[in-house]
Coordinates of C-alpha atoms (C1' of nucleotides) in Angstrom, one line a residue:
Chain A
M28 CA 7.6 -1.7 1.5
P29 CA 8.5 -1.3 -2.2
F30 CA 10.6 -4.1 -3.6
L31 CA 13.0 -3.0 -6.3
L32 CA 15.2 -4.8 -8.8
L33 CA 18.3 -2.9 -9.7
I34 CA 20.1 -4.1 -12.9
E35 CA 23.5 -2.4 -13.4
D36 CA 26.8 -3.8 -14.4
D37 CA 29.1 -1.2 -12.9
D38 CA 30.0 -2.6 -9.5
A39 CA 30.5 0.8 -7.8
I40 CA 27.3 2.3 -9.0
R41 CA 25.3 -0.8 -8.3
T42 CA 26.4 -1.3 -4.7
G43 CA 26.2 2.5 -4.1
L44 CA 22.6 2.7 -5.3
E45 CA 21.7 -0.5 -3.6
L46 CA 22.9 0.9 -0.2
A47 CA 21.3 4.3 -0.7
L48 CA 17.9 2.8 -1.8
T49 CA 17.9 0.4 1.1
R50 CA 18.5 3.3 3.4
Q51 CA 15.5 5.1 1.9
G52 CA 13.3 2.3 2.9
H53 CA 13.2 0.0 -0.2
R54 CA 13.9 -3.6 -0.4
V55 CA 16.4 -4.1 -3.1
A56 CA 17.6 -7.0 -5.2
A57 CA 20.5 -6.4 -7.6
A58 CA 21.8 -8.0 -10.7
A59 CA 24.9 -7.2 -12.7
S60 CA 23.8 -8.3 -16.2
G61 CA 20.7 -8.5 -18.3
E62 CA 20.5 -12.2 -18.1
D63 CA 20.8 -12.2 -14.3
G64 CA 18.3 -9.4 -14.2
L65 CA 15.7 -11.3 -16.2
R66 CA 16.2 -14.4 -14.1
L67 CA 15.9 -12.5 -10.8
F68 CA 12.9 -10.7 -12.1
K69 CA 11.0 -13.9 -12.9
E70 CA 12.0 -15.4 -9.6
Q71 CA 11.4 -12.5 -7.3
R72 CA 8.6 -10.4 -8.9
P73 CA 9.7 -7.0 -7.9
D74 CA 7.4 -4.0 -7.8
L75 CA 9.7 -1.9 -10.0
I76 CA 12.9 -2.2 -12.0
V77 CA 15.7 0.3 -12.2
L78 CA 17.5 -0.7 -15.4
D79 CA 20.8 0.5 -16.8
V80 CA 20.8 0.8 -20.6
M81 CA 24.4 -0.1 -21.3
L82 CA 24.7 -3.7 -20.3
P83 CA 27.0 -6.3 -21.6
G84 CA 25.2 -9.1 -23.5
I85 CA 21.5 -8.3 -23.5
D86 CA 21.2 -4.5 -23.3
G87 CA 18.7 -2.5 -21.2
F88 CA 16.3 -1.9 -24.0
E89 CA 16.1 -5.5 -24.8
V90 CA 15.5 -6.4 -21.2
C91 CA 12.8 -3.8 -21.1
R92 CA 11.1 -5.2 -24.2
R93 CA 11.2 -8.7 -22.9
I94 CA 9.7 -7.9 -19.6
R95 CA 7.0 -5.8 -21.3
R96 CA 5.9 -8.8 -23.4
T97 CA 4.4 -10.3 -20.3
D98 CA 4.4 -7.7 -17.5
Q99 CA 3.3 -4.2 -16.8
L100 CA 5.4 -3.3 -13.8
P101 CA 7.1 0.1 -13.8
I102 CA 10.6 0.3 -15.3
I103 CA 12.9 3.2 -14.8
L104 CA 15.8 3.4 -17.2
L105 CA 19.3 4.7 -16.2
T106 CA 20.9 6.3 -19.2
A107 CA 24.3 7.9 -19.8
R108 CA 24.1 11.7 -20.2
S109 CA 25.6 11.7 -23.7
D110 CA 23.1 9.5 -25.4
D111 CA 20.6 11.5 -27.1
I112 CA 18.8 8.8 -28.9
D113 CA 18.0 6.9 -25.8
V114 CA 14.8 8.7 -24.9
V115 CA 13.2 7.9 -28.2
V116 CA 14.3 4.2 -28.2
G117 CA 13.4 4.0 -24.5
L118 CA 10.0 5.3 -25.0
E119 CA 9.4 2.7 -27.7
S120 CA 10.7 -0.1 -25.6
G121 CA 8.2 0.7 -22.9
A122 CA 10.0 2.4 -20.0
D123 CA 8.0 4.5 -17.6
D124 CA 10.7 7.0 -16.7
Y125 CA 14.3 8.0 -17.4
V126 CA 17.0 9.0 -15.1
V127 CA 20.3 10.4 -16.4
K128 CA 23.5 9.2 -14.8
P129 CA 25.2 10.3 -12.7
V130 CA 22.2 10.3 -10.5
Q131 CA 21.7 11.5 -6.9
P132 CA 20.2 8.8 -4.9
R133 CA 17.5 11.0 -3.5
V134 CA 16.5 12.1 -7.0
L135 CA 16.2 8.4 -8.0
D136 CA 14.2 7.8 -4.9
A137 CA 11.8 10.6 -5.7
R138 CA 11.3 9.2 -9.2
I139 CA 10.8 5.8 -7.9
R140 CA 8.1 7.0 -5.5
A141 CA 6.5 9.1 -8.2
V142 CA 6.3 6.2 -10.6
L143 CA 5.0 3.9 -7.9
R144 CA 2.3 6.5 -6.9
R145 CA 1.3 6.8 -10.5
G146 CA 1.0 3.1 -10.7
E147 CA -0.9 2.8 -7.4
R148 CA -3.5 5.2 -8.6
E149 CA -4.0 3.2 -11.7
N150 CA -3.9 -0.1 -10.1
S151 CA -5.7 0.8 -7.0
D152 CA -9.2 1.6 -6.0
S153 CA -10.9 -1.6 -6.7
S154 CA -10.9 -4.6 -8.9
A155 CA -13.5 -7.2 -9.3
F156 CA -13.3 -11.0 -9.9
G157 CA -16.8 -12.2 -10.5
S158 CA -18.8 -11.3 -7.4
L159 CA -15.6 -10.6 -5.5
V160 CA -14.6 -7.0 -5.1
I161 CA -11.3 -5.9 -3.7
D162 CA -11.1 -2.4 -2.4
R163 CA -7.4 -1.6 -2.0
S164 CA -7.9 1.8 -0.4
A165 CA -10.4 0.7 2.3
M166 CA -8.5 -2.6 2.5
T167 CA -11.7 -4.5 2.4
V168 CA -13.0 -7.4 0.3
T169 CA -16.6 -7.9 -0.4
K170 CA -18.5 -10.8 -2.0
D171 CA -22.0 -10.2 -3.3
G172 CA -21.8 -6.9 -1.6
Q173 CA -21.2 -8.5 1.8
D174 CA -18.1 -7.7 3.7
L175 CA -15.6 -10.5 4.1
Q176 CA -13.5 -10.6 7.3
L177 CA -10.1 -11.5 6.0
T178 CA -7.1 -11.8 8.3
P179 CA -4.1 -9.7 7.5
T180 CA -2.2 -12.5 5.8
E181 CA -5.2 -13.7 3.9
L182 CA -5.7 -10.1 2.7
R183 CA -2.1 -9.7 1.6
L184 CA -2.2 -13.0 -0.2
L185 CA -5.3 -12.0 -2.1
L186 CA -3.9 -8.6 -2.9
E187 CA -0.7 -10.1 -4.3
L188 CA -2.6 -12.6 -6.4
S189 CA -5.0 -10.0 -7.7
R190 CA -2.2 -7.7 -8.8
R191 CA -1.3 -10.4 -11.3
P192 CA -4.6 -11.9 -12.4
G193 CA -4.3 -15.0 -14.6
Q194 CA -0.6 -15.4 -13.7
A195 CA 0.5 -18.5 -11.8
L196 CA 2.7 -17.7 -8.8
S197 CA 4.9 -20.3 -7.2
R198 CA 4.9 -20.9 -3.5
Q199 CA 8.4 -19.4 -3.4
Q200 CA 7.2 -16.2 -5.0
L201 CA 4.2 -16.0 -2.7
L202 CA 6.4 -16.5 0.3
R203 CA 8.6 -13.6 -0.8
L204 CA 5.7 -11.4 -1.7
V205 CA 3.4 -12.1 1.2
W206 CA 5.6 -13.2 4.0
E207 CA 8.7 -11.4 2.9
H208 CA 11.1 -14.1 3.7
D209 CA 12.7 -16.8 1.7
Y210 CA 12.0 -20.3 2.7
L211 CA 14.3 -23.2 2.7
G212 CA 12.6 -26.4 2.2
D213 CA 8.9 -26.6 1.5
S214 CA 6.1 -26.2 3.9
R215 CA 2.4 -26.3 3.8
L216 CA 2.2 -22.7 4.9
V217 CA 1.1 -21.3 1.6
D218 CA -1.3 -24.1 1.0
A219 CA -2.8 -23.6 4.4
C220 CA -3.3 -19.9 3.9
V221 CA -4.8 -20.5 0.4
Q222 CA -7.1 -23.0 2.0
R223 CA -8.3 -20.5 4.6
L224 CA -8.7 -17.8 1.9
R225 CA -10.7 -20.1 -0.3
A226 CA -13.0 -21.0 2.6
K227 CA -14.0 -17.3 2.7
V228 CA -13.8 -16.4 -1.0
E229 CA -15.0 -19.3 -3.0
D230 CA -18.6 -20.3 -3.5
V231 CA -17.7 -23.9 -3.2
P232 CA -14.3 -24.1 -1.5
S233 CA -13.8 -27.7 -2.5
A234 CA -14.3 -26.7 -6.2
P235 CA -12.5 -23.4 -6.4
T236 CA -13.2 -21.2 -9.4
L237 CA -11.3 -18.1 -8.4
I238 CA -8.1 -19.3 -6.8
R239 CA -6.9 -22.2 -9.0
T240 CA -4.2 -24.6 -8.2
V241 CA -1.5 -24.9 -10.7
R242 CA -0.1 -28.3 -10.0
G243 CA 3.7 -28.4 -9.5
V244 CA 3.8 -24.6 -9.4
G245 CA 1.5 -22.8 -7.1
Y246 CA -1.6 -20.8 -7.4
R247 CA -3.3 -18.4 -9.8
L248 CA -6.2 -16.0 -9.4
D249 CA -8.4 -16.3 -12.5
P250 CA -9.6 -13.1 -14.1
P251 CA -13.3 -12.8 -14.7
S252 CA -14.1 -14.7 -17.9
Chain B
M12 CA -18.3 22.8 -15.1
P13 CA -14.6 23.0 -14.0
F14 CA -12.8 26.0 -15.2
L15 CA -9.1 25.4 -16.1
L16 CA -6.2 27.6 -16.8
L17 CA -3.6 26.1 -19.1
I18 CA -0.2 27.6 -19.2
E19 CA 2.0 26.2 -21.9
D20 CA 4.3 28.0 -24.4
D21 CA 4.4 25.4 -27.1
D22 CA 1.7 26.4 -29.5
A23 CA 0.9 22.9 -30.8
I24 CA 0.6 21.3 -27.4
R25 CA -1.4 24.2 -26.0
T26 CA -4.0 24.4 -28.7
G27 CA -4.2 20.6 -28.8
L28 CA -4.8 20.3 -25.1
E29 CA -7.1 23.2 -25.1
L30 CA -9.3 21.5 -27.7
A31 CA -9.2 18.1 -26.1
L32 CA -10.0 19.4 -22.6
T33 CA -12.8 21.5 -23.9
R34 CA -14.3 18.5 -25.6
Q35 CA -14.1 16.6 -22.3
G36 CA -16.3 19.2 -20.7
H37 CA -14.0 21.7 -19.2
R38 CA -14.0 25.4 -19.7
V39 CA -10.4 26.3 -20.6
A40 CA -8.4 29.5 -20.6
A41 CA -4.9 29.4 -22.1
A42 CA -1.8 31.4 -21.7
A43 CA 1.5 31.1 -23.5
S44 CA 3.9 32.5 -20.9
G45 CA 4.3 32.6 -17.2
E46 CA 3.5 36.3 -17.1
D47 CA 0.3 35.9 -19.1
G48 CA -0.6 33.0 -17.0
L49 CA -0.3 34.9 -13.7
R50 CA -2.3 37.8 -15.1
L51 CA -5.0 35.5 -16.4
F52 CA -5.1 33.7 -13.1
K53 CA -5.7 36.9 -11.2
E54 CA -8.3 38.0 -13.6
Q55 CA -10.3 34.8 -14.2
R56 CA -9.8 32.8 -11.0
P57 CA -9.8 29.3 -12.4
D58 CA -10.6 26.2 -10.4
L59 CA -7.4 24.5 -11.4
I60 CA -4.2 25.2 -13.3
V61 CA -2.3 23.0 -15.7
L62 CA 1.2 24.4 -15.8
D63 CA 4.1 23.6 -18.0
V64 CA 7.5 23.7 -16.2
M65 CA 9.7 24.9 -19.1
L66 CA 8.4 28.4 -19.8
P67 CA 10.3 31.3 -21.2
G68 CA 10.7 34.1 -18.6
I69 CA 9.1 33.1 -15.3
D70 CA 9.3 29.3 -15.3
G71 CA 6.6 26.9 -14.1
F72 CA 8.1 26.4 -10.6
E73 CA 8.2 30.1 -10.0
V74 CA 4.6 30.6 -11.2
C75 CA 3.6 27.8 -8.9
R76 CA 5.3 29.4 -5.9
R77 CA 3.9 32.8 -6.6
I78 CA 0.4 31.4 -6.8
R79 CA 0.8 29.4 -3.7
R80 CA 1.7 32.4 -1.7
T81 CA -1.9 33.5 -1.8
D82 CA -4.0 30.7 -3.1
Q83 CA -4.6 27.0 -2.6
L84 CA -6.2 26.0 -5.8
P85 CA -4.9 22.7 -7.3
I86 CA -2.0 22.9 -9.7
I87 CA -0.9 20.1 -12.0
L88 CA 2.6 20.4 -13.4
L89 CA 3.5 19.3 -16.9
T90 CA 7.0 18.1 -17.0
A91 CA 9.3 16.9 -19.8
R92 CA 10.3 13.3 -19.3
S93 CA 14.0 13.9 -19.3
D94 CA 14.2 16.5 -16.5
D95 CA 15.9 15.1 -13.5
I96 CA 15.2 17.6 -10.9
D97 CA 11.5 18.2 -11.7
V98 CA 9.9 15.9 -9.2
V99 CA 11.8 17.1 -6.2
V100 CA 11.6 20.8 -6.9
G101 CA 8.0 20.4 -8.0
L102 CA 7.0 18.8 -4.8
E103 CA 8.7 21.6 -2.9
S104 CA 7.1 24.3 -4.9
G105 CA 3.7 23.0 -3.9
A106 CA 2.1 21.3 -6.9
D107 CA -0.6 18.7 -6.4
D108 CA 0.2 16.4 -9.2
Y109 CA 2.6 15.8 -12.1
V110 CA 2.0 14.7 -15.6
V111 CA 4.8 13.7 -17.9
K112 CA 4.8 14.9 -21.4
P113 CA 3.9 13.7 -23.9
V114 CA 0.5 13.2 -22.3
Q115 CA -2.6 11.7 -23.6
P116 CA -5.5 14.1 -23.2
R117 CA -7.7 11.5 -21.5
V118 CA -5.0 10.8 -19.0
L119 CA -4.7 14.4 -18.2
D120 CA -8.4 14.6 -17.9
A121 CA -8.5 11.8 -15.4
R122 CA -5.8 13.5 -13.3
I123 CA -7.7 16.7 -13.4
R124 CA -10.8 15.1 -12.2
A125 CA -9.0 13.2 -9.5
V126 CA -7.3 16.3 -8.2
L127 CA -10.6 18.2 -8.2
R128 CA -12.4 15.5 -6.4
R129 CA -9.6 15.3 -3.8
G130 CA -9.8 19.1 -3.3
E131 CA -13.5 19.1 -2.9
R132 CA -13.4 16.6 -0.1
E133 CA -10.6 18.4 1.7
N134 CA -12.0 21.9 1.4
S135 CA -15.6 21.2 2.1
D136 CA -16.0 22.7 5.5
S137 CA -18.3 20.2 7.1
S138 CA -18.9 16.5 6.7
A139 CA -21.1 14.1 8.5
F140 CA -20.6 10.5 9.6
G141 CA -23.9 9.2 10.9
S142 CA -24.7 11.4 13.9
L143 CA -21.2 12.8 13.9
V144 CA -20.7 16.2 12.3
I145 CA -17.3 17.7 11.7
D146 CA -17.2 21.4 11.1
R147 CA -13.8 22.2 9.6
S148 CA -14.2 26.0 9.6
A149 CA -15.4 26.2 13.2
M150 CA -13.1 23.3 14.1
T151 CA -15.8 21.7 16.2
V152 CA -17.2 18.2 16.3
T153 CA -20.8 17.5 17.3
K154 CA -22.6 14.3 18.0
D155 CA -26.4 14.3 18.0
G156 CA -26.1 18.1 17.9
Q157 CA -24.1 18.1 21.1
D158 CA -20.7 19.6 21.1
L159 CA -17.8 17.2 21.7
Q160 CA -14.8 18.4 23.6
L161 CA -11.9 16.9 21.6
T162 CA -8.3 17.6 22.5
P163 CA -6.1 19.0 19.8
T164 CA -4.5 15.7 19.0
E165 CA -7.8 13.9 18.9
L166 CA -9.2 16.5 16.6
R167 CA -6.3 16.3 14.2
L168 CA -6.5 12.6 14.2
L169 CA -10.2 12.7 13.4
L170 CA -9.7 15.4 10.7
E171 CA -7.0 13.3 9.0
L172 CA -9.2 10.3 9.1
S173 CA -12.2 12.2 7.8
R174 CA -10.4 13.6 4.9
R175 CA -10.1 10.1 3.6
P176 CA -13.3 8.5 4.5
G177 CA -13.4 4.8 3.9
Q178 CA -9.7 4.6 3.3
A179 CA -7.6 2.5 5.6
L180 CA -4.6 4.4 7.0
S181 CA -1.6 2.7 8.5
R182 CA -0.2 3.7 11.9
Q183 CA 2.9 4.9 10.0
Q184 CA 0.7 7.2 7.8
L185 CA -1.2 8.5 10.8
L186 CA 2.0 9.2 12.7
R187 CA 3.2 11.2 9.7
L188 CA -0.1 13.0 9.2
V189 CA -1.0 13.8 12.8
W190 CA 2.3 13.8 14.7
E191 CA 4.5 14.8 11.8
H192 CA 7.3 12.5 12.6
D193 CA 8.3 9.1 11.5
Y194 CA 8.5 6.5 14.1
L195 CA 11.2 3.9 14.5
G196 CA 9.8 0.8 16.1
D197 CA 6.2 0.6 17.0
S198 CA 4.4 2.2 19.9
R199 CA 1.0 2.2 21.2
L200 CA 0.7 5.9 20.6
V201 CA -1.8 5.7 17.7
D202 CA -3.8 3.0 19.4
A203 CA -4.0 5.1 22.6
C204 CA -5.2 8.2 20.8
V205 CA -7.7 6.2 18.8
Q206 CA -8.9 4.7 22.0
R207 CA -9.5 8.1 23.5
L208 CA -11.2 9.4 20.4
R209 CA -13.5 6.4 20.3
A210 CA -14.5 7.0 23.9
K211 CA -15.9 10.3 22.8
V212 CA -17.1 9.6 19.4
E213 CA -18.6 6.1 19.4
D214 CA -21.9 5.1 20.7
V215 CA -20.4 1.9 22.1
P216 CA -16.6 2.4 22.3
S217 CA -16.0 -1.3 22.7
A218 CA -17.9 -2.0 19.5
P219 CA -16.9 0.9 17.3
T220 CA -18.9 1.6 14.1
L221 CA -17.2 4.7 12.9
I222 CA -13.5 4.3 13.5
R223 CA -12.8 0.7 12.5
T224 CA -9.7 -1.3 13.1
V225 CA -8.1 -2.8 10.0
R226 CA -6.1 -5.6 11.4
G227 CA -2.5 -5.7 10.3
V228 CA -2.9 -2.2 8.8
G229 CA -4.3 0.5 11.0
Y230 CA -7.6 2.4 11.2
R231 CA -10.3 3.6 8.9
L232 CA -13.2 6.0 9.3
D233 CA -16.2 4.5 7.7
P234 CA -18.4 6.7 5.5
P235 CA -22.1 6.8 6.3
S236 CA -23.6 3.8 4.6
Chain C
dA12 C1' 0.8 25.8 40.9
dG13 C1' -2.8 23.1 39.1
dG14 C1' -5.3 20.7 35.7
dC15 C1' -5.6 18.7 31.4
dT16 C1' -3.4 16.4 27.7
dT17 C1' -0.1 13.4 25.8
dG18 C1' 3.3 9.8 25.4
dT19 C1' 5.0 5.4 27.2
dG20 C1' 5.1 0.9 29.2
dA21 C1' 2.9 -3.1 31.0
dC22 C1' -0.3 -6.6 30.6
dA23 C1' -4.0 -9.7 29.3
dC24 C1' -6.7 -11.6 25.9
dC25 C1' -8.0 -13.3 21.7
dG26 C1' -7.5 -14.7 17.1
dC27 C1' -4.2 -15.6 13.8
dT28 C1' -0.4 -18.2 12.1
dG29 C1' 2.8 -21.7 11.4
dT30 C1' 3.5 -26.6 11.7
dG31 C1' 3.0 -31.5 11.3
dA32 C1' 0.4 -35.4 10.2
dC33 C1' -2.6 -37.8 7.3
dA34 C1' -5.6 -38.8 3.6
dG35 C1' -7.1 -38.1 -0.8
dA36 C1' -6.2 -36.5 -5.6
dC37 C1' -3.6 -36.3 -9.5
dG38 C1' -0.5 -37.7 -13.1
dG39 C1' 3.1 -40.7 -15.0
dC40 C1' 4.4 -45.1 -16.3
dG41 C1' 4.4 -49.7 -17.2
Chain D
dC23 C1' -6.1 -50.0 -17.0
dG24 C1' -4.1 -50.1 -12.6
dC25 C1' -0.3 -49.1 -9.6
dC26 C1' 2.5 -45.9 -7.2
dG27 C1' 4.8 -41.8 -6.1
dT28 C1' 4.2 -37.1 -5.5
dC29 C1' 1.6 -33.2 -4.7
dT30 C1' -2.2 -31.0 -2.5
dG31 C1' -6.3 -30.4 0.7
dT32 C1' -7.5 -30.6 5.3
dC33 C1' -7.4 -30.4 10.2
dA34 C1' -6.0 -29.7 15.0
dC35 C1' -3.0 -27.6 18.1
dA36 C1' 0.3 -24.7 20.3
dG37 C1' 2.8 -20.5 20.2
dC38 C1' 2.9 -15.9 19.0
dG39 C1' 1.7 -11.4 17.9
dG40 C1' -1.4 -7.7 17.5
dT41 C1' -4.7 -5.0 19.8
dG42 C1' -7.4 -3.0 23.6
dT43 C1' -7.0 -1.2 27.9
dC44 C1' -5.2 1.0 31.8
dA45 C1' -2.2 3.5 34.9
dC46 C1' 1.4 6.7 35.4
dA47 C1' 4.6 10.3 34.5
dA48 C1' 6.0 14.1 31.9
dG49 C1' 4.7 18.1 29.3
dC50 C1' 2.0 22.1 28.3
dC51 C1' -1.0 25.8 28.9
dT52 C1' -3.4 28.8 31.7

DNA sequence: AGGCTTGTGACACCGCTGTGACAGACGGCG
DNA sequence: CGCCGTCTGTCACAGCGGTGTCACAAGCCT
């Protein structure tokens, strides 16, 4: 299920879109300011951001630029109809698509799906980490050409890590991404799953070279050097 | 060599793309209006059409619809970034893919090849998976040369799976593709049908080698190794 | 009406998953 | 350099959930 972050200061529009998008089968997090949006983004790691341009404080373009410094996820800008210059500035700030307000929810939904599809095509197929090859369409993982039997959870964990190679993900983030629930208090759940994954994926599970521990934070899948 | 028809009224974009696509190994015909495009299409029978949406006279959607009345060739729409309604209407008018202008030639080229590849797979009238041969024009399935009596649903399920060999399909996707309805809550419907199909198709139904279970996801028809 | 096909529910099995405990590793600090 | 607290690796176990399987009833076509 796609996980969206909606950043929009107007309460009516925000809650309306949040409801509509939820109905259309997305998971939605919402923020009412640029600052909140950036914080939520770092915390929750959504798949896509719907971003209003006119925000108090940090405006949409700036939010977009800051996110783009580190991340490649799709960003859809919401712009007011009257602004002509938006498109140009928006393009330069790195957005993937534009939607003009007022927007019909199903139009926005169609755009979101289109952008995600585009991204999937680009991200998908297969990626390699050393001798480890992840085939996202067959949903298989092979090591030295040999098929690995990963369990569903192990597979999802590896997929989420591999979507952000080289980036450390906290246990909280992984719980949200892989298990889709927030966790109160810590547990060894993520560690246990990482451990099982390492057993299948690493050459020497006790000296992992692919899935590295980031002490005090979480885990990180190293890109091939 | 793929033969493309490019329909685009803007002279600069048209000649630019024509040049770039020719360099990338396509044969290209070009038209500057919807009318010209339709005429050229009938005359030259290209393999694929790249079609601008905003055209004077007959617009891109209309061109798309008219072509679709009689022909199934792939159509890629070129849309301006700012248009709101494009995606929805475009989907309904039967295009196969969208590219947002301004487009980098190599991106367009990649899309073209992707769409052509997809089309080849879908239209080829027979494919083989080990001893299993699917004849799409006769709508028959044979195993070791012997005709299999598949029921309509079993056949559609196998066809959908075989259109995407090696790709895991979720139960949701299969329900949409084969049964054409979304399902709320889970059911054993897909499993049951897969089970019946396996009974006819697999050598050892209890140890399937063609239709593989992808745990936590769905099923996948393995291509011949 | 009759037979085949299809959808649904029940059920059992197996493997996965989540949990807690414990030991070892790491890093900070004196 | 050594101690100690915290964090992580590891393991076993019990519960759960997903999947295969089957039987039955309703639907559909002939």
